Amino acid sequence: MLVLGIETSCDETAAAIVEDGQHILSNVIHSQVKTHTPYGGVVPELASREHLAKIRPIVDQAFADAGKTLDEIDGIAATAGPGLIGSLIVGLTYAKSLAFAKNKPLTAVNHIEGHIYSVCFEHPGVEFPALALVVSGGHSNLFWVESPSGGFRHLTYKLVGKTRDDAAGEAYDKVGKLLGLQYPGGPVIDRLAKLGNRDAIGFPMAKISDGSPDFSFSGIKTAVLRLVRSENLEPKTEAETREDTHRLDVLASFQEAVVQMLWSTTSQGIALLKPRSLILSGGVAANSRLRQYLSEKTAEVGIGFHFPKPVLTTDNAAMIAAAGTAKLLRGEIADFDFNPDPNMRLALPDASFPDKRWRT
Ligand code: KG4
Ligand code: ZN
């Protein structure tokens, strides 16, 4: 089964051809980062315009790289949300047009479900039930993932925890901006934090007052902001920061606090639900300290730990094609009047899960 995946939810225009939801024949990604860097964040209007200019050449490239034609594919999967509405419209409408013109089935994929499927290529044997920690620039969620028939053919999701304010990647990007680093802050801080002392500054760790396994990252961002103001820290480039020991310590300590907060909530979920493995995905899953720390901790607890390789960690269409293949096989076909939903949810908060005390 050959599926074309299309992803345009934020600032990557991506297309991929995937065979049997498992083998990546092509995976083309056009990053718009250069367009948005001068503004220190994604400008939605510029993003949708660039998707419009790139969608056709990127999809054509995906076919060329795979050595396949549109006539040969069995279905089309496109991201329908969550994301920026103008960006989502471009990819989904292009997918609809191809599906209509060639009479191919179309399926609408949730971007977050795509991130969970990003591990299926290298780790088809993930043990379920699993907890999935999806951390990116727009989302920080912990899901309980079950596979009624085993494998990735059909996964079901329950929300365990969500961020109460900023997403983890957002905290990285805002702290990067505060210190003058280039957008997106995540990869730059990851590189610089390796040179600093992560125990130098004890940033406050957010505690959710009702004890629920939720996340909160606005406190740490504010703590860095206060430090920047009280010490009058001027913006510095990545190269200048490399020579500034104190600033490297600030970044390493900030990163350590984020990693510890992510683990604190995840470990609460593990203790409560006893999954067989932990999946880490989304852009922040590229973080080297987070990967290292979670590998050590999951090994101590004795559960599997799976994360995708870097090219599948940030937004891509191979993960959308994989999630879409499972949906197409289940007959979940989208009508042509299906609209993108910028706030699409993968699982709604459930008053009785994981513990009714937290959600009443
Ligand atoms: O999944 P993604 O590509 O887009 C969204 O769906 O949001 O995630 C992008 C986010 C950005 O906030 C970026 O700073 C963060 O992922 N990120 C990282 C790293 N690489 C990307 N954060 C921490 N460490 C990294 N190495
Ligand atoms: Zn994403």
Tab-separated table of C-alpha atoms and ligand atoms in Angstrom:
chain	number	residue	atom	x	y	z
A	1	MET	CA	0.000	0.000	0.000
A	2	LEU	CA	1.553	3.269	-1.162
A	3	VAL	CA	0.502	6.479	0.589
A	4	LEU	CA	1.383	10.110	-0.139
A	5	GLY	CA	1.666	12.159	3.067
A	6	ILE	CA	1.381	15.964	3.103
A	7	GLU	CA	2.247	18.138	6.113
A	8	THR	CA	1.869	21.937	6.273
A	9	SER	CA	0.649	22.612	9.816
A	10	CYS	CA	3.307	25.144	10.801
A	11	ASP	CA	6.493	26.230	9.033
A	12	GLU	CA	7.589	23.086	7.195
A	13	THR	CA	6.215	22.200	3.772
A	14	ALA	CA	6.638	18.428	3.634
A	15	ALA	CA	5.656	15.497	1.432
A	16	ALA	CA	6.560	11.804	1.653
A	17	ILE	CA	5.770	8.485	0.011
A	18	VAL	CA	5.491	5.596	2.455
A	19	GLU	CA	4.952	1.919	1.658
A	20	ASP	CA	2.779	-0.220	3.955
A	21	GLY	CA	2.989	2.434	6.680
A	22	GLN	CA	6.500	1.220	7.303
A	23	HIS	CA	9.026	1.921	4.548
A	24	ILE	CA	9.929	5.496	3.690
A	25	LEU	CA	10.469	5.749	-0.079
A	26	SER	CA	10.889	9.524	0.044
A	27	ASN	CA	10.671	12.244	2.689
A	28	VAL	CA	11.040	15.823	1.447
A	29	ILE	CA	11.001	18.743	3.878
A	30	HIS	CA	11.230	22.425	3.023
A	31	SER	CA	11.906	24.362	6.225
A	32	GLN	CA	10.826	28.011	6.270
A	33	VAL	CA	13.092	28.802	9.201
A	34	LYS	CA	15.092	31.408	7.202
A	35	THR	CA	11.875	33.322	6.446
A	36	HIS	CA	10.791	33.498	10.098
A	37	THR	CA	14.172	33.913	11.848
A	38	PRO	CA	14.268	37.743	11.422
A	39	TYR	CA	10.938	37.937	13.293
A	40	GLY	CA	11.976	35.614	16.138
A	41	GLY	CA	9.006	33.301	15.533
A	42	VAL	CA	6.633	31.987	12.887
A	43	VAL	CA	4.630	34.696	11.075
A	44	PRO	CA	1.398	32.903	10.044
A	45	GLU	CA	0.715	34.965	6.916
A	46	LEU	CA	4.253	34.457	5.577
A	47	ALA	CA	4.009	30.746	6.410
A	48	SER	CA	0.856	30.176	4.371
A	49	ARG	CA	2.230	32.124	1.402
A	50	GLU	CA	5.407	30.076	1.387
A	51	HIS	CA	3.450	26.807	1.652
A	52	LEU	CA	1.502	27.914	-1.396
A	53	ALA	CA	4.696	28.520	-3.372
A	54	LYS	CA	6.347	25.269	-2.251
A	55	ILE	CA	3.604	22.672	-2.001
A	56	ARG	CA	3.651	21.677	-5.672
A	57	PRO	CA	7.460	21.361	-6.125
A	58	ILE	CA	7.786	19.530	-2.780
A	59	VAL	CA	5.087	16.964	-3.639
A	60	ASP	CA	6.610	16.524	-7.131
A	61	GLN	CA	10.018	15.980	-5.502
A	62	ALA	CA	8.565	13.343	-3.171
A	63	PHE	CA	7.272	11.403	-6.202
A	64	ALA	CA	10.559	11.839	-8.094
A	65	ASP	CA	12.673	10.663	-5.113
A	66	ALA	CA	10.436	7.616	-4.621
A	67	GLY	CA	10.406	6.789	-8.340
A	68	LYS	CA	6.599	6.632	-8.212
A	69	THR	CA	3.751	8.493	-9.917
A	70	LEU	CA	0.449	9.805	-8.595
A	71	ASP	CA	-1.356	7.025	-10.476
A	72	GLU	CA	0.549	4.390	-8.488
A	73	ILE	CA	-0.437	5.513	-4.992
A	74	ASP	CA	-3.320	3.967	-3.039
A	75	GLY	CA	-4.259	6.943	-0.897
A	76	ILE	CA	-3.404	10.425	0.337
A	77	ALA	CA	-2.964	11.523	3.957
A	78	ALA	CA	-2.828	15.188	4.930
A	79	THR	CA	-2.497	16.995	8.245
A	80	ALA	CA	-5.843	18.570	9.182
A	81	GLY	CA	-4.875	20.054	12.577
A	82	PRO	CA	-3.826	21.238	15.054
A	83	GLY	CA	-1.774	24.059	13.558
A	84	LEU	CA	-1.980	27.421	11.823
A	85	ILE	CA	-5.228	27.665	9.884
A	86	GLY	CA	-3.750	29.335	6.781
A	87	SER	CA	-0.946	26.764	6.632
A	88	LEU	CA	-3.273	23.790	7.184
A	89	ILE	CA	-5.622	24.962	4.406
A	90	VAL	CA	-2.814	24.884	1.818
A	91	GLY	CA	-1.753	21.255	2.430
A	92	LEU	CA	-5.241	19.855	2.966
A	93	THR	CA	-6.680	21.631	-0.084
A	94	TYR	CA	-3.800	20.439	-2.264
A	95	ALA	CA	-4.373	16.888	-0.991
A	96	LYS	CA	-8.113	17.169	-1.681
A	97	SER	CA	-7.441	18.380	-5.224
A	98	LEU	CA	-5.106	15.464	-5.990
A	99	ALA	CA	-7.563	13.003	-4.442
A	100	PHE	CA	-10.456	14.459	-6.429
A	101	ALA	CA	-8.556	14.599	-9.719
A	102	LYS	CA	-7.213	11.046	-9.452
A	103	ASN	CA	-10.090	9.482	-7.547
A	104	LYS	CA	-7.887	8.423	-4.617
A	105	PRO	CA	-9.071	8.020	-1.034
A	106	LEU	CA	-8.131	10.899	1.257
A	107	THR	CA	-7.640	10.714	5.014
A	108	ALA	CA	-7.240	13.622	7.448
A	109	VAL	CA	-4.512	13.118	10.037
A	110	ASN	CA	-4.071	14.741	13.427
A	111	HIS	CA	-0.555	16.221	13.563
A	112	ILE	CA	-0.005	14.929	17.124
A	113	GLU	CA	-0.964	11.408	16.082
A	114	GLY	CA	1.602	11.825	13.293
A	115	HIS	CA	4.293	12.635	15.891
A	116	ILE	CA	3.408	9.424	17.774
A	117	TYR	CA	3.719	7.424	14.526
A	118	SER	CA	7.164	8.950	13.899
A	119	VAL	CA	8.700	6.091	15.931
A	120	CYS	CA	7.013	3.303	13.934
A	121	PHE	CA	9.633	3.175	11.151
A	122	GLU	CA	12.633	2.376	13.335
A	123	HIS	CA	10.760	0.762	16.231
A	124	PRO	CA	7.899	-1.299	14.760
A	125	GLY	CA	7.976	-3.519	17.833
A	126	VAL	CA	7.039	-0.853	20.410
A	127	GLU	CA	5.435	-2.581	23.387
A	128	PHE	CA	1.906	-1.328	24.133
A	129	PRO	CA	0.295	-0.001	26.232
A	130	ALA	CA	2.702	2.893	26.110
A	131	LEU	CA	2.925	6.424	27.387
A	132	ALA	CA	3.694	8.961	24.652
A	133	LEU	CA	5.335	12.236	25.610
A	134	VAL	CA	4.756	14.609	22.683
A	135	VAL	CA	6.733	17.800	23.160
A	136	SER	CA	7.032	20.436	20.463
A	137	GLY	CA	6.802	24.162	19.852
A	138	GLY	CA	3.027	24.069	20.000
A	139	HIS	CA	2.195	21.161	22.306
A	140	SER	CA	3.274	19.310	25.428
A	141	ASN	CA	1.083	16.308	26.073
A	142	LEU	CA	1.325	12.943	27.732
A	143	PHE	CA	-0.928	10.256	26.226
A	144	TRP	CA	-1.873	6.744	27.242
A	145	VAL	CA	-1.636	4.719	24.034
A	146	GLU	CA	-3.207	1.305	23.602
A	147	SER	CA	-3.036	-1.026	20.622
A	148	PRO	CA	-6.039	-3.384	20.697
A	149	SER	CA	-4.614	-5.597	17.941
A	150	GLY	CA	-0.881	-5.073	18.610
A	151	GLY	CA	1.462	-2.949	16.492
A	152	PHE	CA	0.682	0.373	14.848
A	153	ARG	CA	-2.397	-0.675	12.845
A	154	HIS	CA	-4.829	0.793	15.330
A	155	LEU	CA	-3.851	2.939	18.291
A	156	THR	CA	-6.246	4.500	20.791
A	157	TYR	CA	-5.404	7.525	22.928
A	158	LYS	CA	-6.308	8.920	26.310
A	159	LEU	CA	-5.020	12.220	27.642
A	160	VAL	CA	-2.939	11.812	30.797
A	161	GLY	CA	-1.408	15.279	31.071
A	162	LYS	CA	-1.191	18.534	29.159
A	163	THR	CA	0.551	21.849	29.569
A	164	ARG	CA	-1.312	24.416	31.620
A	165	ASP	CA	0.432	27.274	29.793
A	166	ASP	CA	3.443	27.269	27.430
A	167	ALA	CA	4.638	24.264	25.445
A	168	ALA	CA	8.149	22.967	26.220
A	169	GLY	CA	9.502	24.083	22.818
A	170	GLU	CA	7.900	27.479	23.287
A	171	ALA	CA	9.836	27.894	26.554
A	172	TYR	CA	13.082	27.059	24.700
A	173	ASP	CA	12.250	29.512	21.915
A	174	LYS	CA	11.278	32.334	24.314
A	175	VAL	CA	14.368	31.874	26.505
A	176	GLY	CA	16.529	31.809	23.355
A	177	LYS	CA	14.958	35.077	22.226
A	178	LEU	CA	15.438	36.683	25.675
A	179	LEU	CA	19.174	36.008	25.447
A	180	GLY	CA	19.508	37.117	21.827
A	181	LEU	CA	19.857	33.638	20.310
A	182	GLN	CA	18.562	32.772	16.874
A	183	TYR	CA	15.068	31.311	16.358
A	184	PRO	CA	14.278	28.503	16.999
A	185	GLY	CA	15.985	28.524	20.385
A	186	GLY	CA	15.715	24.766	21.043
A	187	PRO	CA	18.570	23.448	18.894
A	188	VAL	CA	20.874	26.382	19.804
A	189	ILE	CA	20.275	25.995	23.561
A	190	ASP	CA	20.807	22.231	23.225
A	191	ARG	CA	24.262	22.882	21.676
A	192	LEU	CA	25.256	25.599	24.178
A	193	ALA	CA	23.921	23.824	27.286
A	194	LYS	CA	26.473	21.036	26.689
A	195	LEU	CA	29.202	23.576	27.539
A	196	GLY	CA	27.631	24.785	30.799
A	197	ASN	CA	27.115	23.498	34.333
A	198	ARG	CA	23.546	22.256	34.695
A	199	ASP	CA	23.701	22.441	38.496
A	200	ALA	CA	24.864	26.071	38.592
A	201	ILE	CA	21.461	27.719	39.087
A	202	GLY	CA	18.509	26.146	40.902
A	203	PHE	CA	15.552	27.365	38.816
A	204	PRO	CA	12.155	26.810	40.456
A	205	MET	CA	10.326	23.657	39.371
A	206	ALA	CA	6.617	24.063	38.638
A	207	LYS	CA	4.338	22.097	40.929
A	208	ILE	CA	0.754	21.544	39.812
A	209	SER	CA	-1.277	22.301	42.913
A	210	ASP	CA	-3.877	19.545	42.465
A	211	GLY	CA	-1.107	16.959	41.955
A	212	SER	CA	-2.274	16.028	38.427
A	213	PRO	CA	0.282	14.910	35.824
A	214	ASP	CA	0.161	18.217	33.917
A	215	PHE	CA	3.055	20.427	32.783
A	216	SER	CA	3.749	24.117	33.258
A	217	PHE	CA	6.614	26.007	31.633
A	218	SER	CA	5.682	29.657	32.025
A	219	GLY	CA	7.274	29.819	35.511
A	220	ILE	CA	10.723	28.801	34.303
A	221	LYS	CA	10.487	31.263	31.419
A	222	THR	CA	9.624	34.058	33.891
A	223	ALA	CA	12.484	32.995	36.179
A	224	VAL	CA	14.940	33.371	33.278
A	225	LEU	CA	13.366	36.726	32.378
A	226	ARG	CA	13.880	37.949	35.973
A	227	LEU	CA	17.500	36.831	35.927
A	228	VAL	CA	18.094	38.562	32.565
A	229	ARG	CA	16.630	41.807	33.994
A	230	SER	CA	18.333	41.682	37.386
A	231	GLU	CA	21.731	40.974	35.822
A	232	ASN	CA	21.162	43.275	32.835
A	233	LEU	CA	22.107	40.558	30.380
A	234	GLU	CA	22.468	41.979	26.862
A	235	PRO	CA	21.588	39.857	23.807
A	236	LYS	CA	24.488	37.715	22.557
A	237	THR	CA	24.920	35.548	19.483
A	238	GLU	CA	25.603	31.818	19.724
A	239	ALA	CA	29.328	32.415	19.039
A	240	GLU	CA	29.557	35.124	21.753
A	241	THR	CA	27.626	32.967	24.224
A	242	ARG	CA	30.192	30.189	23.784
A	243	GLU	CA	32.788	32.468	25.464
A	244	ASP	CA	30.482	33.424	28.364
A	245	THR	CA	30.675	30.810	31.125
A	246	HIS	CA	27.906	32.321	33.243
A	247	ARG	CA	25.481	32.409	30.334
A	248	LEU	CA	26.314	28.824	29.422
A	249	ASP	CA	25.499	27.881	33.019
A	250	VAL	CA	22.155	29.737	32.798
A	251	LEU	CA	21.255	27.804	29.641
A	252	ALA	CA	22.409	24.438	31.013
A	253	SER	CA	20.454	25.032	34.247
A	254	PHE	CA	17.343	26.141	32.343
A	255	GLN	CA	17.507	23.028	30.179
A	256	GLU	CA	17.982	20.824	33.229
A	257	ALA	CA	14.879	22.308	34.872
A	258	VAL	CA	12.803	21.626	31.719
A	259	VAL	CA	14.092	18.040	31.505
A	260	GLN	CA	13.409	17.444	35.222
A	261	MET	CA	9.880	18.835	34.928
A	262	LEU	CA	9.149	16.640	31.910
A	263	TRP	CA	10.442	13.605	33.764
A	264	SER	CA	8.621	14.465	36.988
A	265	THR	CA	5.233	14.425	35.229
A	266	THR	CA	6.108	11.429	33.038
A	267	SER	CA	7.317	9.389	36.005
A	268	GLN	CA	4.038	10.174	37.782
A	269	GLY	CA	2.209	8.751	34.749
A	270	ILE	CA	4.453	5.683	34.683
A	271	ALA	CA	3.882	4.970	38.383
A	272	LEU	CA	0.145	5.376	37.994
A	273	LEU	CA	-0.483	3.516	34.754
A	274	LYS	CA	2.437	1.069	34.474
A	275	PRO	CA	3.021	1.233	30.696
A	276	ARG	CA	5.352	-1.198	28.917
A	277	SER	CA	7.209	1.586	27.142
A	278	LEU	CA	7.674	5.317	26.744
A	279	ILE	CA	7.550	7.043	23.345
A	280	LEU	CA	9.211	10.459	23.075
A	281	SER	CA	8.333	12.557	20.024
A	282	GLY	CA	7.815	16.107	18.706
A	283	GLY	CA	10.489	18.707	17.979
A	284	VAL	CA	11.827	18.836	21.574
A	285	ALA	CA	12.439	15.069	21.391
A	286	ALA	CA	15.577	16.052	19.449
A	287	ASN	CA	17.019	17.404	22.703
A	288	SER	CA	20.159	15.466	23.579
A	289	ARG	CA	19.901	15.893	27.372
A	290	LEU	CA	16.219	14.890	27.377
A	291	ARG	CA	16.972	11.733	25.364
A	292	GLN	CA	19.914	10.822	27.593
A	293	TYR	CA	18.026	11.453	30.841
A	294	LEU	CA	14.884	9.597	29.794
A	295	SER	CA	16.980	6.635	28.545
A	296	GLU	CA	18.606	6.349	31.962
A	297	LYS	CA	15.361	6.758	33.876
A	298	THR	CA	13.277	4.339	31.776
A	299	ALA	CA	16.097	1.778	32.072
A	300	GLU	CA	15.933	2.150	35.878
A	301	VAL	CA	12.155	1.664	35.822
A	302	GLY	CA	12.576	-1.249	33.410
A	303	ILE	CA	10.374	-0.129	30.497
A	304	GLY	CA	11.181	0.359	26.792
A	305	PHE	CA	12.111	3.801	25.470
A	306	HIS	CA	11.641	4.838	21.849
A	307	PHE	CA	12.292	8.079	20.000
A	308	PRO	CA	12.700	8.852	16.296
A	309	LYS	CA	15.895	9.806	14.495
A	310	PRO	CA	16.375	13.593	14.006
A	311	VAL	CA	14.812	13.901	10.518
A	312	LEU	CA	11.627	12.265	11.825
A	313	THR	CA	11.623	14.277	15.065
A	314	THR	CA	10.716	17.676	13.658
A	315	ASP	CA	7.685	18.125	11.414
A	316	ASN	CA	7.707	15.765	8.433
A	317	ALA	CA	5.206	14.056	6.149
A	318	ALA	CA	6.474	10.467	6.545
A	319	MET	CA	4.871	10.341	10.010
A	320	ILE	CA	1.616	11.719	8.532
A	321	ALA	CA	1.667	9.055	5.790
A	322	ALA	CA	2.246	6.323	8.412
A	323	ALA	CA	-0.643	7.455	10.636
A	324	GLY	CA	-2.726	7.959	7.480
A	325	THR	CA	-2.019	4.427	6.232
A	326	ALA	CA	-3.516	2.976	9.436
A	327	LYS	CA	-6.565	5.214	9.013
A	328	LEU	CA	-7.028	4.334	5.335
A	329	LEU	CA	-6.801	0.618	6.200
A	330	ARG	CA	-9.555	1.167	8.774
A	331	GLY	CA	-11.690	2.910	6.127
A	332	GLU	CA	-11.461	6.337	7.776
A	333	ILE	CA	-11.903	8.394	4.617
A	334	ALA	CA	-12.398	12.175	4.704
A	335	ASP	CA	-15.074	13.798	2.545
A	336	PHE	CA	-14.104	16.683	0.294
A	337	ASP	CA	-15.989	19.090	2.557
A	338	PHE	CA	-13.741	18.147	5.508
A	339	ASN	CA	-12.237	21.348	6.914
A	340	PRO	CA	-8.953	21.776	8.794
A	341	ASP	CA	-9.274	22.393	12.524
A	342	PRO	CA	-6.528	24.552	14.094
A	343	ASN	CA	-7.483	23.233	17.551
A	344	MET	CA	-7.982	19.569	16.654
A	345	ARG	CA	-7.622	17.279	19.703
A	346	LEU	CA	-6.276	13.756	19.736
A	347	ALA	CA	-7.995	12.900	23.001
A	348	LEU	CA	-10.309	15.006	25.100
A	349	PRO	CA	-9.749	15.362	28.836
A	350	ASP	CA	-11.672	12.557	30.504
A	351	ALA	CA	-13.051	13.263	33.980
A	352	SER	CA	-12.404	9.693	35.102
A	353	PHE	CA	-8.916	9.241	33.608
A	354	PRO	CA	-6.259	8.820	34.847
A	355	ASP	CA	-7.744	9.773	38.198
A	356	LYS	CA	-11.112	11.436	38.628
A	357	ARG	CA	-9.885	13.562	41.552
A	358	TRP	CA	-7.982	15.804	39.103
A	359	ARG	CA	-10.577	16.582	36.501
A	360	THR	CA	-13.816	17.145	38.337
B	1	KG4	O1	7.460	19.442	16.198
B	1	KG4	P1	8.065	20.724	15.754
B	1	KG4	O2	8.992	20.694	14.562
B	1	KG4	O3	6.945	21.774	15.406
B	1	KG4	C1	5.761	21.869	16.142
B	1	KG4	O4	4.827	21.060	15.879
B	1	KG4	O5	5.752	22.754	17.050
B	1	KG4	O6	8.802	21.370	17.025
B	1	KG4	C2	9.521	22.577	16.962
B	1	KG4	C3	10.038	22.906	18.366
B	1	KG4	C4	10.647	24.299	18.478
B	1	KG4	O7	10.108	24.928	19.626
B	1	KG4	C5	12.140	24.011	18.664
B	1	KG4	O8	12.814	24.979	19.435
B	1	KG4	C6	12.092	22.681	19.388
B	1	KG4	O9	11.045	21.971	18.770
B	1	KG4	N1	13.358	21.935	19.250
B	1	KG4	C7	14.179	21.653	20.284
B	1	KG4	C8	15.304	20.989	19.739
B	1	KG4	N2	15.130	20.886	18.383
B	1	KG4	C9	13.932	21.478	18.115
B	1	KG4	N3	14.054	21.897	21.594
B	1	KG4	C10	15.048	21.484	22.406
B	1	KG4	N4	16.163	20.850	21.965
B	1	KG4	C11	16.329	20.577	20.644
B	1	KG4	N5	17.444	19.946	20.219
B	2	ZN	ZN	4.993	19.098	15.214
